[in-house]
Backbone as JSON Lines, residues from 0, in Angstrom:
{"i":0,"aa":"X","n":[0.79,-1.25,0.1],"ca":[0.1,-0.08,0.0],"c":[0.91,1.14,0.12]}
{"i":1,"aa":"X","n":[0.51,2.06,-0.77],"ca":[1.27,3.36,-0.93],"c":[0.73,4.44,-0.11]}
{"i":2,"aa":"X","n":[1.68,5.22,0.61],"ca":[1.18,6.24,1.62],"c":[1.36,7.56,0.8]}
{"i":3,"aa":"X","n":[0.26,8.51,1.06],"ca":[0.23,9.65,0.53],"c":[0.89,10.6,1.51]}
{"i":4,"aa":"X","n":[1.82,11.38,1.07],"ca":[2.43,12.38,2.23],"c":[1.49,13.33,2.55]}
{"i":5,"aa":"X","n":[1.6,13.89,3.8],"ca":[0.79,15.03,4.13],"c":[0.94,16.33,3.25]}
{"i":6,"aa":"X","n":[0.0,16.91,3.09],"ca":[0.03,18.21,2.13],"c":[0.42,19.34,2.94]}
{"i":7,"aa":"X","n":[1.18,20.13,2.33],"ca":[1.72,21.38,3.12],"c":[0.52,22.29,3.75]}
{"i":8,"aa":"X","n":[0.65,23.05,4.7],"ca":[-0.38,23.71,5.28],"c":[-0.86,24.77,4.13]}
{"i":9,"aa":"X","n":[-2.15,25.36,4.21],"ca":[-2.5,26.36,3.08],"c":[-1.69,27.77,3.48]}
{"i":10,"aa":"X","n":[-1.58,28.31,2.36],"ca":[-0.91,29.65,2.67],"c":[-1.81,30.51,3.31]}
{"i":11,"aa":"X","n":[-1.31,31.37,4.25],"ca":[-2.1,32.38,4.79],"c":[-2.87,33.32,4.0]}
{"i":12,"aa":"X","n":[-3.87,33.82,4.18],"ca":[-4.49,34.82,3.39],"c":[-3.74,36.14,3.29]}
{"i":13,"aa":"X","n":[-3.63,36.87,2.17],"ca":[-3.08,37.94,2.03],"c":[-3.77,39.06,2.93]}
{"i":14,"aa":"X","n":[-2.92,39.69,3.77],"ca":[-3.67,40.72,4.6],"c":[-3.72,41.98,3.73]}
{"i":15,"aa":"X","n":[-4.89,42.27,3.32],"ca":[-5.4,43.51,2.8],"c":[-5.58,44.59,3.65]}
{"i":16,"aa":"X","n":[-5.38,45.81,3.31],"ca":[-6.12,47.01,4.18],"c":[-7.6,46.96,4.13]}
{"i":17,"aa":"X","n":[-8.12,47.44,5.34],"ca":[-9.7,47.36,5.21],"c":[-10.28,48.3,4.16]}
{"i":18,"aa":"X","n":[-9.64,49.29,3.89],"ca":[-10.11,50.16,2.64],"c":[-10.28,49.51,1.35]}
{"i":19,"aa":"X","n":[-9.45,48.56,1.1],"ca":[-9.51,47.63,-0.03],"c":[-10.6,46.52,0.17]}
{"i":20,"aa":"X","n":[-10.75,46.01,1.37],"ca":[-11.79,44.89,1.55],"c":[-13.04,45.37,1.47]}
{"i":21,"aa":"X","n":[-13.17,46.6,1.67],"ca":[-14.65,47.11,1.71],"c":[-14.96,48.13,0.6]}
{"i":22,"aa":"X","n":[-14.06,48.1,-0.59],"ca":[-14.14,49.19,-1.49],"c":[-15.44,48.74,-2.47]}
{"i":23,"aa":"X","n":[-16.52,49.52,-2.18],"ca":[-17.67,49.4,-2.78],"c":[-17.56,49.68,-4.51]}
{"i":24,"aa":"X","n":[-16.8,50.65,-4.76],"ca":[-16.78,51.14,-6.1],"c":[-16.03,49.99,-6.98]}
{"i":25,"aa":"X","n":[-14.96,49.36,-6.27],"ca":[-14.42,48.37,-7.17],"c":[-15.33,47.09,-7.34]}
{"i":26,"aa":"X","n":[-16.13,46.69,-6.23],"ca":[-17.07,45.77,-6.32],"c":[-18.0,45.92,-7.24]}
{"i":27,"aa":"X","n":[-18.58,47.27,-7.34],"ca":[-19.6,47.49,-8.2],"c":[-19.12,47.47,-9.79]}
{"i":28,"aa":"X","n":[-18.0,47.93,-10.02],"ca":[-17.36,47.99,-11.16],"c":[-17.12,46.39,-11.63]}
{"i":29,"aa":"X","n":[-16.72,45.51,-10.73],"ca":[-16.59,44.1,-11.24],"c":[-18.14,43.5,-11.44]}
{"i":30,"aa":"X","n":[-19.18,43.95,-10.63],"ca":[-20.38,43.43,-10.96],"c":[-21.04,43.93,-12.25]}
{"i":31,"aa":"X","n":[-20.78,45.13,-12.69],"ca":[-21.17,45.64,-13.94],"c":[-20.33,44.92,-15.0]}
{"i":32,"aa":"X","n":[-19.23,44.6,-14.88],"ca":[-18.41,43.88,-15.86],"c":[-19.13,42.5,-16.09]}
{"i":33,"aa":"X","n":[-19.42,41.83,-14.98],"ca":[-20.02,40.52,-14.98],"c":[-21.29,40.7,-15.64]}
{"i":34,"aa":"X","n":[-22.16,41.63,-15.25],"ca":[-23.53,41.79,-16.05],"c":[-23.46,42.01,-17.35]}
{"i":35,"aa":"X","n":[-22.49,42.78,-17.84],"ca":[-22.28,42.94,-19.3],"c":[-22.04,41.66,-20.0]}
{"i":36,"aa":"X","n":[-20.94,40.95,-19.36],"ca":[-20.52,39.56,-19.88],"c":[-22.04,38.58,-20.08]}
{"i":37,"aa":"X","n":[-22.45,38.52,-18.92],"ca":[-23.89,37.62,-19.14],"c":[-24.87,38.15,-20.0]}
{"i":38,"aa":"X","n":[-25.0,39.51,-20.2],"ca":[-25.92,40.1,-21.24],"c":[-25.63,39.53,-22.58]}
{"i":39,"aa":"X","n":[-24.23,39.64,-22.87],"ca":[-23.74,39.27,-24.09],"c":[-23.84,37.81,-24.4]}
{"i":40,"aa":"X","n":[-23.8,36.87,-23.35],"ca":[-23.99,35.43,-23.26],"c":[-25.39,35.2,-23.53]}
{"i":41,"aa":"X","n":[-26.42,35.95,-22.89],"ca":[-27.67,35.7,-23.21],"c":[-28.1,36.04,-24.54]}
{"i":42,"aa":"X","n":[-27.47,37.25,-25.29],"ca":[-27.77,37.55,-26.43],"c":[-27.36,36.34,-27.61]}
{"i":43,"aa":"X","n":[-26.19,35.99,-27.16],"ca":[-25.46,34.92,-28.0],"c":[-26.4,33.64,-28.0]}
{"i":44,"aa":"X","n":[-27.05,33.35,-26.85],"ca":[-27.87,32.21,-26.56],"c":[-29.29,32.34,-27.4]}
{"i":45,"aa":"X","n":[-29.64,33.7,-27.82],"ca":[-30.76,33.78,-28.35],"c":[-32.08,34.42,-27.61]}
{"i":46,"aa":"X","n":[-31.52,34.69,-26.25],"ca":[-32.63,35.31,-25.21],"c":[-33.11,36.61,-25.92]}
{"i":47,"aa":"X","n":[-34.34,36.71,-25.95],"ca":[-35.03,37.96,-26.49],"c":[-34.88,38.12,-27.91]}
{"i":48,"aa":"X","n":[-34.45,37.18,-28.68],"ca":[-34.45,37.15,-30.19],"c":[-35.81,37.53,-30.84]}
{"i":49,"aa":"X","n":[-36.06,38.2,-31.64],"ca":[-37.42,38.38,-32.32],"c":[-38.03,37.11,-32.83]}
{"i":50,"aa":"X","n":[-39.25,36.89,-32.63],"ca":[-39.74,35.63,-33.1],"c":[-40.38,35.8,-34.69]}
{"i":51,"aa":"X","n":[-40.31,34.51,-35.31],"ca":[-40.7,34.8,-36.75],"c":[-42.26,35.19,-36.95]}
{"i":52,"aa":"X","n":[-43.03,34.69,-36.22],"ca":[-44.37,35.05,-36.17],"c":[-44.98,35.89,-35.08]}
{"i":53,"aa":"X","n":[-45.74,36.52,-35.25],"ca":[-46.4,37.35,-34.11],"c":[-45.38,38.27,-33.27]}
{"i":54,"aa":"X","n":[-44.25,38.71,-33.93],"ca":[-43.39,39.5,-33.42],"c":[-43.86,40.71,-32.89]}
{"i":55,"aa":"X","n":[-43.03,41.43,-32.16],"ca":[-43.43,42.63,-31.46],"c":[-43.27,43.86,-32.31]}
{"i":56,"aa":"X","n":[-42.9,43.66,-33.46],"ca":[-42.56,44.76,-34.29],"c":[-41.25,45.27,-34.26]}
{"i":57,"aa":"X","n":[-40.97,46.7,-34.93],"ca":[-39.68,47.28,-35.05],"c":[-38.88,47.4,-33.86]}
{"i":58,"aa":"X","n":[-39.64,47.73,-32.81],"ca":[-39.07,48.18,-31.44],"c":[-38.81,47.02,-30.58]}
{"i":59,"aa":"X","n":[-39.23,45.7,-30.92],"ca":[-39.0,44.45,-30.14],"c":[-37.39,44.28,-30.07]}
{"i":60,"aa":"X","n":[-36.72,44.43,-30.81],"ca":[-35.23,44.15,-30.91],"c":[-34.6,45.13,-29.96]}
{"i":61,"aa":"X","n":[-34.92,46.36,-30.03],"ca":[-34.2,47.34,-29.02],"c":[-34.83,47.12,-27.71]}
{"i":62,"aa":"X","n":[-36.08,46.71,-27.35],"ca":[-36.34,46.56,-26.02],"c":[-35.94,45.12,-25.49]}
{"i":63,"aa":"X","n":[-35.65,44.19,-26.28],"ca":[-35.19,42.89,-25.75],"c":[-33.69,43.18,-25.15]}
{"i":64,"aa":"X","n":[-33.15,44.23,-25.67],"ca":[-31.73,44.34,-25.01],"c":[-31.89,44.88,-23.49]}
{"i":65,"aa":"X","n":[-33.05,45.68,-23.3],"ca":[-33.22,46.01,-21.97],"c":[-33.62,44.92,-21.03]}
{"i":66,"aa":"X","n":[-34.31,43.98,-21.66],"ca":[-34.7,42.84,-20.91],"c":[-33.38,41.87,-20.67]}
{"i":67,"aa":"X","n":[-32.61,41.57,-21.51],"ca":[-31.42,40.92,-21.16],"c":[-30.64,41.64,-20.28]}
{"i":68,"aa":"X","n":[-30.39,42.96,-20.46],"ca":[-29.58,43.66,-19.45],"c":[-30.17,43.26,-18.0]}
{"i":69,"aa":"X","n":[-31.47,43.67,-17.83],"ca":[-32.12,43.33,-16.62],"c":[-32.06,42.05,-16.15]}
{"i":70,"aa":"X","n":[-32.05,41.0,-16.93],"ca":[-31.96,39.61,-16.49],"c":[-30.52,39.47,-16.14]}
{"i":71,"aa":"X","n":[-29.59,39.87,-16.72],"ca":[-28.16,39.71,-16.29],"c":[-27.83,40.38,-15.07]}
{"i":72,"aa":"X","n":[-28.26,41.74,-14.75],"ca":[-28.12,42.33,-13.53],"c":[-28.72,41.49,-12.38]}
{"i":73,"aa":"X","n":[-29.76,40.95,-12.64],"ca":[-30.56,40.18,-11.57],"c":[-29.77,38.93,-11.31]}
{"i":74,"aa":"X","n":[-29.07,38.18,-12.24],"ca":[-28.26,37.1,-12.16],"c":[-27.24,37.42,-11.28]}
{"i":75,"aa":"X","n":[-26.5,38.69,-11.57],"ca":[-25.23,39.03,-10.8],"c":[-25.73,39.19,-9.33]}
{"i":76,"aa":"X","n":[-26.93,39.9,-9.21],"ca":[-27.31,40.45,-7.8],"c":[-27.76,38.97,-6.98]}
{"i":77,"aa":"X","n":[-27.91,37.91,-7.66],"ca":[-28.43,36.76,-6.86],"c":[-27.05,35.74,-6.9]}
{"i":78,"aa":"X","n":[-25.97,36.3,-7.2],"ca":[-24.78,35.56,-7.06],"c":[-23.98,35.2,-8.32]}
{"i":79,"aa":"X","n":[-24.67,35.37,-9.28],"ca":[-23.97,35.06,-10.8],"c":[-23.12,33.98,-10.91]}
{"i":80,"aa":"X","n":[-22.18,34.0,-11.68],"ca":[-21.31,32.91,-12.09],"c":[-19.95,32.83,-11.43]}
{"i":81,"aa":"X","n":[-19.92,33.97,-10.53],"ca":[-18.52,34.15,-9.77],"c":[-17.48,35.03,-10.56]}
{"i":82,"aa":"X","n":[-17.8,35.37,-11.66],"ca":[-17.0,36.38,-12.3],"c":[-16.62,37.6,-11.7]}
{"i":83,"aa":"X","n":[-17.68,38.3,-11.16],"ca":[-17.45,39.53,-10.49],"c":[-16.58,39.43,-9.28]}
{"i":84,"aa":"X","n":[-16.64,38.2,-8.45],"ca":[-15.93,38.05,-7.36],"c":[-14.36,37.81,-7.82]}
{"i":85,"aa":"X","n":[-14.21,37.04,-8.77],"ca":[-12.77,36.89,-9.34],"c":[-12.18,38.33,-9.74]}
{"i":86,"aa":"X","n":[-13.08,38.93,-10.61],"ca":[-12.63,40.25,-10.97],"c":[-12.32,41.11,-9.87]}
{"i":87,"aa":"X","n":[-13.0,41.25,-8.87],"ca":[-12.9,42.21,-7.7],"c":[-11.65,41.69,-6.92]}
{"i":88,"aa":"X","n":[-11.35,40.41,-6.74],"ca":[-10.27,40.11,-6.11],"c":[-8.8,40.28,-6.92]}
{"i":89,"aa":"X","n":[-9.03,40.26,-8.17],"ca":[-7.86,40.61,-9.13],"c":[-7.6,42.03,-9.06]}
{"i":90,"aa":"X","n":[-8.63,42.81,-9.11],"ca":[-8.33,44.3,-9.0],"c":[-7.95,44.77,-7.54]}
{"i":91,"aa":"X","n":[-8.32,44.15,-6.57],"ca":[-7.76,44.47,-5.32],"c":[-6.37,44.31,-5.17]}
{"i":92,"aa":"X","n":[-5.93,43.32,-5.69],"ca":[-4.5,42.72,-5.65],"c":[-3.79,43.77,-6.67]}
{"i":93,"aa":"X","n":[-4.32,44.09,-7.77],"ca":[-3.72,44.96,-8.76],"c":[-3.46,46.3,-8.14]}
{"i":94,"aa":"X","n":[-4.57,46.87,-7.23],"ca":[-4.53,48.14,-6.92],"c":[-3.5,48.44,-5.82]}
{"i":95,"aa":"X","n":[-2.94,47.36,-5.22],"ca":[-1.84,47.56,-4.16],"c":[-0.49,47.64,-4.88]}
{"i":96,"aa":"X","n":[-0.41,47.12,-6.12],"ca":[0.86,47.36,-6.77],"c":[1.2,48.73,-7.21]}
């Protein structure tokens, strides 16, 4: 039987100043970027695309973009896909340099 060596202890969390930990502007920017990304993904998936029959007319395409944006913002508000948190953490570290 082969034994597996113990793993080294986890690295301690980087101690960041409080003003960076609670930087709401940075978090808002990260959430807006995730919402924009998700809106584009929804658009690529065909969410809100005009239907062939019984469509909403010429304005449907314009208003469907508002719907996609609102859906993407709600997705981010409820946790999203984790992109905003990853961006926030990366921007926090970058702002220290």
